[in-house]
Tab-separated table of C-alpha atoms in Angstrom:
chain	number	residue	atom	x	y	z
A	153	UNK	CA	89.636	-30.139	60.385
A	154	UNK	CA	86.845	-27.761	59.506
A	155	UNK	CA	85.556	-25.569	62.295
A	156	UNK	CA	82.404	-26.939	63.963
A	157	UNK	CA	82.764	-30.482	62.700
A	158	UNK	CA	84.276	-31.780	65.944
A	159	UNK	CA	86.879	-34.468	66.469
A	160	UNK	CA	87.225	-37.438	64.172
A	161	UNK	CA	87.288	-40.998	65.540
A	162	UNK	CA	90.871	-41.978	66.390
A	163	UNK	CA	90.258	-45.548	65.219
A	164	UNK	CA	88.499	-45.273	61.852
A	165	UNK	CA	89.589	-41.667	61.115
A	166	UNK	CA	86.303	-41.157	59.291
A	167	UNK	CA	83.271	-40.659	61.506
A	168	UNK	CA	82.688	-38.029	64.144
A	169	UNK	CA	83.844	-39.054	67.621
A	170	UNK	CA	80.913	-39.661	69.981
A	171	UNK	CA	82.767	-40.245	73.233
A	172	UNK	CA	86.071	-40.212	75.015
A	173	UNK	CA	86.706	-43.665	76.497
A	174	UNK	CA	87.264	-43.401	80.270
A	175	UNK	CA	89.747	-46.275	80.153
A	176	UNK	CA	92.016	-44.996	77.377
A	177	UNK	CA	90.881	-41.395	76.730
A	178	UNK	CA	90.555	-42.238	73.025
A	179	UNK	CA	88.043	-40.176	71.063
A	180	UNK	CA	86.002	-42.716	69.075
A	181	UNK	CA	82.760	-42.933	67.127
A	182	UNK	CA	79.731	-44.926	68.209
A	183	UNK	CA	80.285	-47.751	65.714
A	184	UNK	CA	83.954	-48.238	66.678
A	185	UNK	CA	83.019	-48.145	70.341
A	186	UNK	CA	80.541	-51.007	69.943
A	187	UNK	CA	83.151	-53.069	68.081
A	188	UNK	CA	85.881	-52.442	70.674
A	189	UNK	CA	83.468	-52.979	73.571
A	190	UNK	CA	82.266	-56.384	72.323
A	191	UNK	CA	85.761	-57.510	71.296
A	192	UNK	CA	87.103	-56.721	74.785
A	193	UNK	CA	84.366	-58.767	76.464
A	194	UNK	CA	85.038	-61.655	74.079
A	195	UNK	CA	88.766	-61.523	74.911
A	196	UNK	CA	88.015	-61.562	78.662
A	197	UNK	CA	85.777	-64.626	78.209
A	198	UNK	CA	88.367	-66.492	76.122
A	199	UNK	CA	91.458	-65.540	78.143
A	200	UNK	CA	89.821	-66.533	81.427
A	201	UNK	CA	88.159	-69.658	80.004
A	202	UNK	CA	84.855	-68.660	81.573
A	203	UNK	CA	82.751	-71.188	79.671
A	204	UNK	CA	82.899	-74.544	77.961
A	205	UNK	CA	80.860	-75.605	74.914
A	206	UNK	CA	77.557	-77.194	75.878
A	207	UNK	CA	77.274	-75.482	79.277
A	208	UNK	CA	73.968	-74.089	80.507
A	209	UNK	CA	74.427	-70.473	81.612
A	210	UNK	CA	71.992	-68.314	83.593
A	211	UNK	CA	72.244	-64.546	83.108
A	212	UNK	CA	71.259	-62.624	86.234
A	213	UNK	CA	68.718	-60.186	84.761
A	214	UNK	CA	67.418	-57.333	86.924
A	215	UNK	CA	66.189	-55.114	84.101
A	216	UNK	CA	68.872	-52.499	84.832
A	217	UNK	CA	71.444	-51.273	82.312
A	218	UNK	CA	74.244	-53.634	83.381
A	219	UNK	CA	72.217	-56.830	83.124
A	220	UNK	CA	70.423	-55.676	79.963
A	221	UNK	CA	73.732	-55.019	78.200
A	222	UNK	CA	75.081	-58.311	79.582
A	223	UNK	CA	72.132	-60.223	78.122
A	224	UNK	CA	72.697	-58.599	74.714
A	225	UNK	CA	76.477	-59.142	74.693
A	226	UNK	CA	76.279	-62.752	75.874
A	227	UNK	CA	73.636	-63.542	73.259
A	228	UNK	CA	75.550	-61.784	70.478
A	229	UNK	CA	78.981	-63.243	71.294
A	230	UNK	CA	77.547	-66.729	71.769
A	231	UNK	CA	76.110	-66.520	68.258
A	232	UNK	CA	79.053	-64.741	66.612
A	233	UNK	CA	81.844	-66.840	68.100
A	234	UNK	CA	79.960	-70.112	68.383
A	235	UNK	CA	80.486	-70.593	72.127
A	236	UNK	CA	77.919	-73.388	72.073
A	237	UNK	CA	76.176	-72.210	75.251
A	238	UNK	CA	72.554	-72.631	76.300
A	239	UNK	CA	71.624	-69.221	77.697
A	240	UNK	CA	68.785	-68.374	80.083
A	241	UNK	CA	67.576	-65.173	81.732
A	242	UNK	CA	67.087	-65.432	85.499
A	243	UNK	CA	65.225	-62.727	87.434
A	244	UNK	CA	64.274	-62.302	91.072
A	245	UNK	CA	60.969	-60.726	92.090
A	246	UNK	CA	61.526	-59.357	95.584
A	247	UNK	CA	57.898	-58.282	95.914
A	248	UNK	CA	58.454	-54.524	95.989
A	249	UNK	CA	55.385	-52.781	94.601
A	250	UNK	CA	56.157	-50.096	92.035
A	251	UNK	CA	59.850	-51.020	91.798
A	252	UNK	CA	60.385	-54.513	90.464
A	253	UNK	CA	57.209	-54.498	88.343
A	254	UNK	CA	58.651	-52.107	85.726
A	255	UNK	CA	62.101	-53.710	85.590
A	256	UNK	CA	60.580	-57.168	85.109
A	257	UNK	CA	58.756	-55.781	82.066
A	258	UNK	CA	62.185	-54.803	80.690
A	259	UNK	CA	63.452	-58.332	81.274
A	260	UNK	CA	60.405	-59.753	79.503
A	261	UNK	CA	61.209	-57.543	76.507
A	262	UNK	CA	64.781	-58.871	76.592
A	263	UNK	CA	63.377	-62.383	76.515
A	264	UNK	CA	61.643	-61.584	73.227
A	265	UNK	CA	64.453	-59.454	71.755
A	266	UNK	CA	67.240	-61.970	72.339
A	267	UNK	CA	65.190	-65.154	72.165
A	268	UNK	CA	66.354	-66.304	75.603
A	269	UNK	CA	64.121	-68.358	77.956
A	270	UNK	CA	63.217	-66.475	81.149
A	271	UNK	CA	62.831	-67.861	84.675
A	272	UNK	CA	61.469	-65.595	87.425
A	273	UNK	CA	61.756	-66.679	91.065
A	274	UNK	CA	60.077	-64.728	93.851
A	275	UNK	CA	60.757	-64.164	97.540
A	276	UNK	CA	57.144	-65.140	98.116
A	277	UNK	CA	57.527	-68.631	96.698
A	278	UNK	CA	61.041	-69.211	98.068
A	279	UNK	CA	60.692	-67.718	101.560
A	280	UNK	CA	56.987	-67.140	102.112
A	281	UNK	CA	57.571	-63.395	102.466
A	282	UNK	CA	57.637	-60.432	100.074
A	283	UNK	CA	59.866	-57.427	100.743
A	284	UNK	CA	56.735	-55.281	101.167
A	285	UNK	CA	55.634	-57.606	103.991
A	286	UNK	CA	59.102	-57.592	105.549
A	287	UNK	CA	59.280	-53.780	105.482
A	288	UNK	CA	55.905	-53.579	107.235
A	289	UNK	CA	57.340	-55.732	110.009
A	290	UNK	CA	60.941	-54.508	110.263
A	291	UNK	CA	60.666	-50.940	108.964
A	292	UNK	CA	63.046	-49.229	106.543
A	293	UNK	CA	66.173	-49.256	108.715
A	294	UNK	CA	67.309	-52.850	108.268
A	295	UNK	CA	65.313	-54.000	105.262
A	296	UNK	CA	68.370	-53.990	102.953
A	297	UNK	CA	69.946	-56.725	105.092
A	298	UNK	CA	67.037	-59.045	104.345
A	299	UNK	CA	66.869	-58.136	100.669
A	300	UNK	CA	70.605	-58.586	100.038
A	301	UNK	CA	70.862	-61.952	101.774
A	302	UNK	CA	67.639	-63.318	100.293
A	303	UNK	CA	68.446	-62.069	96.800
A	304	UNK	CA	71.825	-63.774	96.663
A	305	UNK	CA	70.314	-67.108	97.647
A	306	UNK	CA	67.333	-66.579	95.347
A	307	UNK	CA	69.674	-66.301	92.359
A	308	UNK	CA	71.398	-69.538	93.341
A	309	UNK	CA	68.093	-71.305	93.905
A	310	UNK	CA	66.772	-70.107	90.577
A	311	UNK	CA	69.979	-71.274	88.898
A	312	UNK	CA	69.561	-74.654	90.570
A	313	UNK	CA	65.996	-74.921	89.257
A	314	UNK	CA	67.304	-74.213	85.752
A	315	UNK	CA	70.036	-76.827	86.288
A	316	UNK	CA	72.685	-74.455	84.942
A	317	UNK	CA	76.437	-74.886	85.197
A	318	UNK	CA	77.256	-71.217	85.859
A	319	UNK	CA	75.590	-67.918	86.687
A	320	UNK	CA	76.846	-64.700	85.043
A	321	UNK	CA	76.248	-61.290	86.597
A	322	UNK	CA	76.680	-57.719	85.343
A	323	UNK	CA	79.178	-56.622	87.998
A	324	UNK	CA	81.576	-54.177	86.357
A	325	UNK	CA	85.023	-52.723	87.099
A	326	UNK	CA	83.551	-49.871	89.182
A	327	UNK	CA	81.620	-52.386	91.335
A	328	UNK	CA	84.698	-54.530	91.936
A	329	UNK	CA	86.977	-51.572	92.724
A	330	UNK	CA	84.404	-50.269	95.219
A	331	UNK	CA	84.214	-53.704	96.842
A	332	UNK	CA	88.019	-53.848	97.164
A	333	UNK	CA	88.079	-50.489	98.967
A	334	UNK	CA	85.144	-51.383	101.231
A	335	UNK	CA	86.759	-54.668	102.255
A	336	UNK	CA	90.030	-52.871	103.028
A	337	UNK	CA	88.208	-50.313	105.185
A	338	UNK	CA	86.303	-53.091	106.972
A	339	UNK	CA	89.408	-55.218	107.392
A	340	UNK	CA	87.507	-58.116	105.810
A	341	UNK	CA	90.444	-60.249	104.701
A	342	UNK	CA	88.349	-63.223	103.645
A	343	UNK	CA	86.211	-61.226	101.208
A	344	UNK	CA	89.165	-59.121	100.030
A	345	UNK	CA	91.009	-62.254	99.009
A	346	UNK	CA	88.243	-63.353	96.632
A	347	UNK	CA	86.329	-60.223	95.571
A	348	UNK	CA	88.499	-59.618	92.485
A	349	UNK	CA	88.161	-63.169	91.160
A	350	UNK	CA	86.411	-63.311	87.801
A	351	UNK	CA	84.929	-66.687	88.777
A	352	UNK	CA	83.816	-67.087	92.374
A	353	UNK	CA	81.980	-69.668	94.431
A	354	UNK	CA	83.447	-72.699	92.729
A	355	UNK	CA	83.144	-74.418	96.108
A	356	UNK	CA	79.497	-73.305	96.380
A	357	UNK	CA	76.210	-74.292	94.780
A	358	UNK	CA	76.672	-72.453	91.454
A	359	UNK	CA	79.899	-70.761	90.251
A	360	UNK	CA	79.446	-67.098	89.290
A	361	UNK	CA	81.245	-65.311	86.456
A	362	UNK	CA	81.801	-61.596	85.819
A	363	UNK	CA	82.503	-60.940	82.120
A	364	UNK	CA	82.366	-57.165	82.814
A	365	UNK	CA	85.202	-57.329	85.360
A	366	UNK	CA	87.398	-54.913	83.366
A	367	UNK	CA	84.539	-52.874	81.846
A	368	UNK	CA	83.851	-49.368	83.122
A	369	UNK	CA	80.315	-48.550	84.220
A	370	UNK	CA	80.256	-45.428	82.018
A	371	UNK	CA	80.893	-47.517	78.931
A	372	UNK	CA	78.091	-49.923	79.839
A	373	UNK	CA	75.813	-46.906	80.262
A	374	UNK	CA	76.782	-45.654	76.824
A	375	UNK	CA	76.224	-49.058	75.265
A	376	UNK	CA	72.835	-49.409	76.933
A	377	UNK	CA	71.190	-46.153	75.933
A	378	UNK	CA	70.875	-43.603	73.158
A	379	UNK	CA	72.036	-40.508	75.071
A	380	UNK	CA	74.538	-38.892	72.720
A	381	UNK	CA	78.016	-37.491	72.876
A	382	UNK	CA	78.415	-35.750	76.232
A	383	UNK	CA	77.467	-38.677	78.462
A	384	UNK	CA	81.074	-39.869	78.757
A	385	UNK	CA	82.882	-36.581	78.216
A	386	UNK	CA	83.952	-36.368	81.865
A	387	UNK	CA	86.847	-38.528	82.978
A	388	UNK	CA	89.190	-39.036	85.886
A	389	UNK	CA	92.640	-37.447	85.979
A	390	UNK	CA	93.968	-41.007	86.060
A	391	UNK	CA	91.641	-42.955	83.759
A	392	UNK	CA	93.086	-46.318	84.788
A	393	UNK	CA	92.611	-45.689	88.517
A	394	UNK	CA	89.696	-48.145	88.699
A	395	UNK	CA	91.694	-50.920	87.028
A	396	UNK	CA	94.682	-50.118	89.261
A	397	UNK	CA	92.522	-50.700	92.349
A	398	UNK	CA	91.393	-54.051	90.938
A	399	UNK	CA	95.027	-54.965	90.210
A	400	UNK	CA	95.924	-54.124	93.828
A	401	UNK	CA	93.164	-56.451	95.020
A	402	UNK	CA	94.408	-59.204	92.702
A	403	UNK	CA	97.953	-58.830	94.084
A	404	UNK	CA	96.779	-59.014	97.686
A	405	UNK	CA	98.272	-61.973	99.529
A	406	UNK	CA	97.220	-63.436	102.868
A	407	UNK	CA	99.833	-64.597	105.341
A	408	UNK	CA	99.921	-68.363	105.737
A	409	UNK	CA	99.559	-67.850	109.492
A	410	UNK	CA	96.207	-66.027	109.095
A	411	UNK	CA	93.272	-68.189	110.099
A	412	UNK	CA	90.469	-67.959	107.574
A	413	UNK	CA	86.802	-68.818	108.259
A	414	UNK	CA	85.974	-72.399	107.365
A	415	UNK	CA	83.314	-72.860	104.709
A	416	UNK	CA	80.638	-75.373	105.576
A	417	UNK	CA	77.034	-76.246	104.844
A	418	UNK	CA	73.931	-74.819	106.517
A	419	UNK	CA	72.380	-77.656	108.514
A	420	UNK	CA	68.937	-76.449	107.620
A	421	UNK	CA	68.893	-75.662	103.902
A	422	UNK	CA	72.186	-76.985	102.532
A	423	UNK	CA	73.466	-73.559	101.424
A	424	UNK	CA	77.130	-72.649	101.937
A	425	UNK	CA	77.756	-71.136	105.357
A	426	UNK	CA	80.605	-70.581	107.803
A	427	UNK	CA	78.128	-71.055	110.650
A	428	UNK	CA	75.730	-73.797	111.699
A	429	UNK	CA	72.860	-71.948	110.029
A	430	UNK	CA	73.262	-69.624	107.025
A	431	UNK	CA	72.292	-65.975	107.368
A	432	UNK	CA	69.119	-66.423	105.306
A	433	UNK	CA	67.822	-69.192	107.565
A	434	UNK	CA	68.515	-67.117	110.682
A	435	UNK	CA	66.697	-64.102	109.231
A	436	UNK	CA	63.815	-66.272	108.054
A	437	UNK	CA	63.541	-67.896	111.484
A	438	UNK	CA	63.280	-64.466	113.058
A	439	UNK	CA	60.521	-63.432	110.669
A	440	UNK	CA	58.529	-66.618	111.230
A	441	UNK	CA	58.856	-66.360	114.996
A	442	UNK	CA	57.828	-62.697	115.099
A	443	UNK	CA	61.382	-61.681	116.055
A	444	UNK	CA	62.471	-59.838	112.899
A	445	UNK	CA	65.619	-58.379	114.463
A	446	UNK	CA	67.002	-61.853	115.085
A	447	UNK	CA	70.168	-62.108	113.020
A	448	UNK	CA	70.596	-58.364	112.420
A	449	UNK	CA	74.120	-57.153	113.118
A	450	UNK	CA	76.576	-59.484	114.802
A	451	UNK	CA	75.121	-62.950	114.522
A	452	UNK	CA	77.697	-65.339	115.962
A	453	UNK	CA	75.668	-65.753	119.130
A	454	UNK	CA	72.296	-65.531	117.463
A	455	UNK	CA	72.179	-69.154	116.470
A	456	UNK	CA	72.489	-70.090	120.110
A	457	UNK	CA	69.339	-68.113	120.826
A	458	UNK	CA	67.307	-70.340	118.528
A	459	UNK	CA	65.809	-73.277	120.385
A	460	UNK	CA	66.890	-76.588	118.933
A	461	UNK	CA	63.303	-77.800	119.024
A	462	UNK	CA	62.506	-75.400	116.190
A	463	UNK	CA	64.888	-77.261	113.880
A	464	UNK	CA	62.455	-80.134	113.547
A	465	UNK	CA	59.425	-77.897	113.150
A	466	UNK	CA	60.698	-75.358	110.606
A	467	UNK	CA	60.802	-76.332	106.939
A	468	UNK	CA	63.704	-75.131	104.783
A	469	UNK	CA	62.931	-72.738	101.945
A	470	UNK	CA	61.672	-74.196	98.689
A	471	UNK	CA	64.316	-75.419	96.272
A	472	UNK	CA	67.056	-76.076	98.822
A	473	UNK	CA	67.180	-79.798	98.096
A	474	UNK	CA	68.316	-78.890	94.601
A	475	UNK	CA	71.042	-76.707	96.063
A	476	UNK	CA	72.299	-79.452	98.311
A	477	UNK	CA	72.420	-82.037	95.552
A	478	UNK	CA	74.203	-79.553	93.287
A	479	UNK	CA	76.748	-78.872	95.968
A	480	UNK	CA	77.513	-82.553	96.392
A	481	UNK	CA	78.014	-82.848	92.651
A	482	UNK	CA	80.036	-80.613	90.388
A	483	UNK	CA	80.557	-77.811	92.401
A	484	UNK	CA	80.824	-68.141	92.831
A	485	UNK	CA	80.822	-62.781	93.120
């Protein structure tokens, strides 16, 4: 090899290597990386039978790198391998000035680039509140609780409006490994037992799929931008550590004597819940009653604080009838 020319791709042995794969430590060129990356996602989809021909699939699109790459890969593989899927982009507008505005513009560009229909649902139309309004009331300390709970349901409600069969999200191997460790530290057996599943919520309103389950975040970053060469040059001493953590989560087994929380239906909106009211309805009740801290933290006793007379007076969030009917039919991250 001539001095200064750098390493040659270990796959094609022709072009200059652009990155060292975190998963395998192979030095490969950009073109070979794209081929390997897309082939691996295709194999995950086929091996795990994520989809069936003719299904309607919503792609959770935030405008970030993970969901943007997911939209591209799903569109490309659907065309190349003739999956026979009807694909849609689904975005949530939380109502955060200066934050979601720009990312929604990215999603709108994706709509044009990939020729995929876009549906945007907002906190305002679903809950009657924007995150800006919630932050004014609750402050910055607990606002993430509201946003996380509302966002998860907003995706399901948007998927229900689109009448899709499944919802795909851009959660990658790093996300799943982090979730495994967090659930171990919290001692959350229920979540630990399902957080590594590539399809979750099959007993809920809309099943969710994670085609990027075995894909490293660094590789998604490389695929989603034009930053050259050194972006992925750093790697762990044990490059498969992330996948090893996922494997540990997959091998986790719960004792048959362990009592697990029973999954039920929220009496108010029809969403899945282990309590009488789902977390979103409790939080929304607190907002509407001027008690925004209702439901923050431990909430087992919170539902008892809500007067039963409010049940008849409070309307469920828009779109929940669709969720309930979906749940009773062919019934998720």
